[in-house]
């Protein structure tokens, strides 16, 4: 369940790896703790709630948009909600427990962009 505290939206999201990353590591996806910080106007992720950011923060100005993945592109095993975040540098396929949570993240990310 995403939480919105202190001007930020936070939750554990499953980040699906691209083909090149899958070749380097054994798992196809990793859980990351994402923070959409409306005060700092950045998106970042970490490997834990109390860990430092594992990525350079993405400024809101780099967010191109977010969109739900159709159910046909969501696997039957694992998290049921899926969406894609497109930034100026790359695309992220992210998964959450429910389609409703995916919709909340899509809305929050597109609001951050606007």
PDB file of C-alpha atoms in Angstrom:
ATOM      1  CA  UNK A   1       0.000   0.000   0.000  1.00  0.00           C
ATOM      2  CA  UNK A   2       1.558   3.325  -1.013  1.00  0.00           C
ATOM      3  CA  UNK A   3       1.778   5.966   1.657  1.00  0.00           C
ATOM      4  CA  UNK A   4       1.709   9.711   1.230  1.00  0.00           C
ATOM      5  CA  UNK A   5       3.544  11.400   4.068  1.00  0.00           C
ATOM      6  CA  UNK A   6       5.470  14.635   4.302  1.00  0.00           C
ATOM      7  CA  UNK A   7       4.865  15.585   0.677  1.00  0.00           C
ATOM      8  CA  UNK A   8       6.110  12.213  -0.616  1.00  0.00           C
ATOM      9  CA  UNK A   9       4.557   9.070  -2.042  1.00  0.00           C
ATOM     10  CA  UNK A  10       6.375   5.882  -0.987  1.00  0.00           C
ATOM     11  CA  UNK A  11       5.988   2.147  -1.595  1.00  0.00           C
ATOM     12  CA  UNK A  12       7.760  -1.084  -2.435  1.00  0.00           C
ATOM     13  CA  UNK A  13       7.588  -1.654  -6.198  1.00  0.00           C
ATOM     14  CA  UNK A  14       8.900  -4.580  -8.202  1.00  0.00           C
ATOM     15  CA  UNK A  15      11.247  -3.267 -10.899  1.00  0.00           C
ATOM     16  CA  UNK A  16      11.385  -5.616 -13.884  1.00  0.00           C
ATOM     17  CA  UNK A  17      14.860  -5.815 -15.381  1.00  0.00           C
ATOM     18  CA  UNK A  18      15.608  -5.284 -19.046  1.00  0.00           C
ATOM     19  CA  UNK A  19      17.126  -8.097 -21.114  1.00  0.00           C
ATOM     20  CA  UNK A  20      20.725  -6.891 -20.638  1.00  0.00           C
ATOM     21  CA  UNK A  21      20.347  -6.790 -16.836  1.00  0.00           C
ATOM     22  CA  UNK A  22      18.765 -10.267 -16.769  1.00  0.00           C
ATOM     23  CA  UNK A  23      21.833 -11.615 -18.512  1.00  0.00           C
ATOM     24  CA  UNK A  24      24.117 -10.158 -15.815  1.00  0.00           C
ATOM     25  CA  UNK A  25      22.068 -11.281 -12.808  1.00  0.00           C
ATOM     26  CA  UNK A  26      19.917 -14.289 -12.020  1.00  0.00           C
ATOM     27  CA  UNK A  27      16.603 -12.696 -11.107  1.00  0.00           C
ATOM     28  CA  UNK A  28      14.295 -11.025 -13.617  1.00  0.00           C
ATOM     29  CA  UNK A  29      13.077  -8.384 -11.133  1.00  0.00           C
ATOM     30  CA  UNK A  30      14.023  -6.683  -7.855  1.00  0.00           C
ATOM     31  CA  UNK A  31      11.947  -5.060  -5.130  1.00  0.00           C
ATOM     32  CA  UNK A  32      12.874  -1.423  -4.557  1.00  0.00           C
ATOM     33  CA  UNK A  33      11.507   1.193  -2.177  1.00  0.00           C
ATOM     34  CA  UNK A  34      10.419   4.116  -4.377  1.00  0.00           C
ATOM     35  CA  UNK A  35       9.937   7.677  -3.165  1.00  0.00           C
ATOM     36  CA  UNK A  36       8.092  10.271  -5.231  1.00  0.00           C
ATOM     37  CA  UNK A  37       9.072  13.426  -3.346  1.00  0.00           C
ATOM     38  CA  UNK A  38       6.838  16.384  -4.171  1.00  0.00           C
ATOM     39  CA  UNK A  39       8.902  18.759  -1.994  1.00  0.00           C
ATOM     40  CA  UNK A  40      12.206  17.964  -3.713  1.00  0.00           C
ATOM     41  CA  UNK A  41      10.401  17.269  -7.038  1.00  0.00           C
ATOM     42  CA  UNK A  42      12.315  14.001  -7.546  1.00  0.00           C
ATOM     43  CA  UNK A  43      11.742  10.268  -7.894  1.00  0.00           C
ATOM     44  CA  UNK A  44      14.281   7.866  -6.387  1.00  0.00           C
ATOM     45  CA  UNK A  45      14.534   4.312  -5.150  1.00  0.00           C
ATOM     46  CA  UNK A  46      16.479   2.478  -2.484  1.00  0.00           C
ATOM     47  CA  UNK A  47      17.022  -1.127  -1.446  1.00  0.00           C
ATOM     48  CA  UNK A  48      15.269  -0.482   1.885  1.00  0.00           C
ATOM     49  CA  UNK A  49      13.067   2.028   3.671  1.00  0.00           C
ATOM     50  CA  UNK A  50      15.944   3.195   5.862  1.00  0.00           C
ATOM     51  CA  UNK A  51      18.697   2.853   3.235  1.00  0.00           C
ATOM     52  CA  UNK A  52      20.206   5.667   1.154  1.00  0.00           C
ATOM     53  CA  UNK A  53      18.972   6.101  -2.401  1.00  0.00           C
ATOM     54  CA  UNK A  54      20.364   3.470  -4.765  1.00  0.00           C
ATOM     55  CA  UNK A  55      19.712   5.638  -7.778  1.00  0.00           C
ATOM     56  CA  UNK A  56      20.381   9.217  -8.728  1.00  0.00           C
ATOM     57  CA  UNK A  57      17.116  11.086  -8.169  1.00  0.00           C
ATOM     58  CA  UNK A  58      15.080  11.582 -11.334  1.00  0.00           C
ATOM     59  CA  UNK A  59      13.825  15.174 -11.536  1.00  0.00           C
ATOM     60  CA  UNK A  60      10.119  15.556 -12.246  1.00  0.00           C
ATOM     61  CA  UNK A  61      11.073  17.406 -15.441  1.00  0.00           C
ATOM     62  CA  UNK A  62      12.555  14.110 -16.759  1.00  0.00           C
ATOM     63  CA  UNK A  63       9.259  12.218 -16.349  1.00  0.00           C
ATOM     64  CA  UNK A  64       7.701  11.771 -19.794  1.00  0.00           C
ATOM     65  CA  UNK A  65       4.694   9.867 -18.450  1.00  0.00           C
ATOM     66  CA  UNK A  66       3.321   6.710 -16.864  1.00  0.00           C
ATOM     67  CA  UNK A  67       0.719   4.281 -18.173  1.00  0.00           C
ATOM     68  CA  UNK A  68      -0.922   1.072 -17.012  1.00  0.00           C
ATOM     69  CA  UNK A  69       0.085  -2.120 -18.753  1.00  0.00           C
ATOM     70  CA  UNK A  70      -2.858  -4.030 -20.196  1.00  0.00           C
ATOM     71  CA  UNK A  71      -3.854  -7.183 -18.284  1.00  0.00           C
ATOM     72  CA  UNK A  72      -2.583  -9.280 -21.210  1.00  0.00           C
ATOM     73  CA  UNK A  73       0.962  -8.026 -20.437  1.00  0.00           C
ATOM     74  CA  UNK A  74       0.713  -8.687 -16.690  1.00  0.00           C
ATOM     75  CA  UNK A  75       1.899 -12.163 -15.638  1.00  0.00           C
ATOM     76  CA  UNK A  76      -0.557 -14.441 -13.869  1.00  0.00           C
ATOM     77  CA  UNK A  77       1.962 -15.176 -11.084  1.00  0.00           C
ATOM     78  CA  UNK A  78       3.284 -12.371  -8.921  1.00  0.00           C
ATOM     79  CA  UNK A  79       1.988  -8.824  -8.440  1.00  0.00           C
ATOM     80  CA  UNK A  80      -1.269  -8.124 -10.312  1.00  0.00           C
ATOM     81  CA  UNK A  81      -0.747  -4.397 -10.994  1.00  0.00           C
ATOM     82  CA  UNK A  82       1.716  -3.282 -13.652  1.00  0.00           C
ATOM     83  CA  UNK A  83       2.668   0.008 -15.259  1.00  0.00           C
ATOM     84  CA  UNK A  84       5.437   1.614 -17.273  1.00  0.00           C
ATOM     85  CA  UNK A  85       7.213   4.808 -16.312  1.00  0.00           C
ATOM     86  CA  UNK A  86       8.919   6.575 -19.206  1.00  0.00           C
ATOM     87  CA  UNK A  87      11.648   9.106 -18.397  1.00  0.00           C
ATOM     88  CA  UNK A  88      13.850  11.016 -20.809  1.00  0.00           C
ATOM     89  CA  UNK A  89      16.592   8.447 -20.171  1.00  0.00           C
ATOM     90  CA  UNK A  90      14.766   5.108 -20.064  1.00  0.00           C
ATOM     91  CA  UNK A  91      11.594   3.148 -19.435  1.00  0.00           C
ATOM     92  CA  UNK A  92      10.860   1.278 -16.199  1.00  0.00           C
ATOM     93  CA  UNK A  93       8.382  -1.585 -15.955  1.00  0.00           C
ATOM     94  CA  UNK A  94       7.079  -1.604 -12.390  1.00  0.00           C
ATOM     95  CA  UNK A  95       4.679  -3.919 -10.572  1.00  0.00           C
ATOM     96  CA  UNK A  96       2.581  -3.566  -7.436  1.00  0.00           C
ATOM     97  CA  UNK A  97       0.178  -5.832  -5.567  1.00  0.00           C
ATOM     98  CA  UNK A  98      -3.067  -4.641  -7.162  1.00  0.00           C
ATOM     99  CA  UNK A  99      -4.279  -2.884 -10.321  1.00  0.00           C
ATOM    100  CA  UNK A 100      -5.687  -0.153  -8.041  1.00  0.00           C
ATOM    101  CA  UNK A 101      -2.229   0.551  -6.609  1.00  0.00           C
ATOM    102  CA  UNK A 102      -0.822   0.669 -10.143  1.00  0.00           C
ATOM    103  CA  UNK A 103      -3.487   3.245 -11.048  1.00  0.00           C
ATOM    104  CA  UNK A 104      -2.559   5.324  -7.962  1.00  0.00           C
ATOM    105  CA  UNK A 105       1.112   5.353  -8.994  1.00  0.00           C
ATOM    106  CA  UNK A 106       0.301   6.225 -12.611  1.00  0.00           C
ATOM    107  CA  UNK A 107      -1.840   9.128 -11.409  1.00  0.00           C
ATOM    108  CA  UNK A 108       0.826  10.335  -8.934  1.00  0.00           C
ATOM    109  CA  UNK A 109       3.644  10.105 -11.516  1.00  0.00           C
ATOM    110  CA  UNK A 110       1.653  11.933 -14.188  1.00  0.00           C
ATOM    111  CA  UNK A 111       0.676  14.586 -11.613  1.00  0.00           C
ATOM    112  CA  UNK A 112       4.361  15.018 -10.763  1.00  0.00           C
ATOM    113  CA  UNK A 113       5.159  15.502 -14.450  1.00  0.00           C
ATOM    114  CA  UNK A 114       2.432  18.171 -14.812  1.00  0.00           C
TER     115      UNK A 114
END
